């Protein structure tokens, strides 16, 4: 599942969805885009918890659109993969399920 986060902060329902996606023994990618570039910093503890739950059957990849982070003055943490718009488009084509919030 591909989860595109465009909001600066996650609410409880959104965190529950992410946690549920990780429990289905598949690859999950989270992309922080737009104002979501702030969320990868604000939600750092939650993301660390999610990454720690990753294993061979349930893999989590965390990406931030680097142009969006740069435009907002957000410094990318070392725990995320910078992604450009072309890379985001390529990533979306590899998933059958996608949700944006």
C-alpha positions as a Python dict, from the first residue, in 0.01 Angstrom:
ca = {
    (1, 'X'): (0, 0, 0),
    (2, 'X'): (114, 352, -79),
    (3, 'X'): (14, 617, 175),
    (4, 'X'): (56, 978, 64),
    (5, 'X'): (50, 1220, 356),
    (6, 'X'): (-27, 1581, 265),
    (7, 'X'): (-110, 1715, 613),
    (8, 'X'): (136, 1856, 866),
    (9, 'X'): (11, 1634, 1150),
    (10, 'X'): (-145, 1288, 1170),
    (11, 'X'): (-458, 1219, 1372),
    (12, 'X'): (-540, 896, 1557),
    (13, 'X'): (-743, 747, 1268),
    (14, 'X'): (-460, 803, 1023),
    (15, 'X'): (-206, 647, 1258),
    (16, 'X'): (-439, 349, 1301),
    (17, 'X'): (-460, 303, 923),
    (18, 'X'): (-81, 311, 892),
    (19, 'X'): (-41, 60, 1175),
    (20, 'X'): (-303, -168, 1015),
    (21, 'X'): (-130, -149, 677),
    (22, 'X'): (194, -263, 840),
    (23, 'X'): (21, -564, 995),
    (24, 'X'): (-73, -714, 658),
    (25, 'X'): (269, -860, 578),
    (26, 'X'): (333, -658, 266),
    (27, 'X'): (535, -362, 151),
    (28, 'X'): (406, -24, 262),
    (29, 'X'): (547, 305, 142),
    (30, 'X'): (467, 636, 306),
    (31, 'X'): (530, 951, 104),
    (32, 'X'): (519, 1290, 274),
    (33, 'X'): (429, 1553, 16),
    (34, 'X'): (312, 1914, 25),
    (35, 'X'): (252, 2023, 385),
    (36, 'X'): (310, 1659, 478),
    (37, 'X'): (680, 1740, 459),
    (38, 'X'): (635, 1886, 809),
    (39, 'X'): (475, 1565, 937),
    (40, 'X'): (786, 1352, 894),
    (41, 'X'): (947, 1573, 1161),
    (42, 'X'): (640, 1623, 1383),
    (43, 'X'): (556, 1251, 1379),
    (44, 'X'): (914, 1126, 1415),
    (45, 'X'): (843, 914, 1726),
    (46, 'X'): (545, 744, 1560),
    (47, 'X'): (748, 674, 1245),
    (48, 'X'): (1033, 527, 1447),
    (49, 'X'): (785, 294, 1614),
    (50, 'X'): (648, 189, 1274),
    (51, 'X'): (994, 129, 1131),
    (52, 'X'): (1082, -83, 1433),
    (53, 'X'): (784, -308, 1352),
    (54, 'X'): (914, -370, 1000),
    (55, 'X'): (1036, -720, 929),
    (56, 'X'): (1093, -952, 633),
    (57, 'X'): (718, -991, 575),
    (58, 'X'): (609, -634, 647),
    (59, 'X'): (844, -376, 500),
    (60, 'X'): (803, -1, 549),
    (61, 'X'): (967, 260, 326),
    (62, 'X'): (943, 627, 424),
    (63, 'X'): (991, 898, 160),
    (64, 'X'): (968, 1277, 152),
    (65, 'X'): (929, 1480, -167),
    (66, 'X'): (1252, 1676, -149),
    (67, 'X'): (1118, 1976, -345),
    (68, 'X'): (826, 2010, -99),
    (69, 'X'): (1058, 1989, 202),
    (70, 'X'): (1295, 2243, 52),
    (71, 'X'): (1012, 2486, -33),
    (72, 'X'): (897, 2471, 330),
    (73, 'X'): (1244, 2499, 485),
    (74, 'X'): (1221, 2148, 629),
    (75, 'X'): (1544, 1956, 678),
    (76, 'X'): (1512, 1590, 587),
    (77, 'X'): (1591, 1348, 865),
    (78, 'X'): (1832, 1065, 791),
    (79, 'X'): (1554, 810, 843),
    (80, 'X'): (1369, 908, 524),
    (81, 'X'): (1442, 865, 157),
    (82, 'X'): (1434, 1186, -50),
    (83, 'X'): (1213, 1148, -356),
    (84, 'X'): (1155, 1380, -651),
    (85, 'X'): (825, 1412, -840),
    (86, 'X'): (938, 1176, -1115),
    (87, 'X'): (1034, 917, -853),
    (88, 'X'): (696, 963, -684),
    (89, 'X'): (517, 898, -1013),
    (90, 'X'): (725, 585, -1068),
    (91, 'X'): (656, 468, -713),
    (92, 'X'): (279, 508, -751),
    (93, 'X'): (282, 277, -1052),
    (94, 'X'): (417, -8, -838),
    (95, 'X'): (120, -16, -598),
    (96, 'X'): (-237, -138, -650),
    (97, 'X'): (-365, 41, -340),
    (98, 'X'): (-310, 407, -257),
    (99, 'X'): (-461, 638, 0),
    (100, 'X'): (-402, 1011, 47),
    (101, 'X'): (-467, 1215, 359),
}
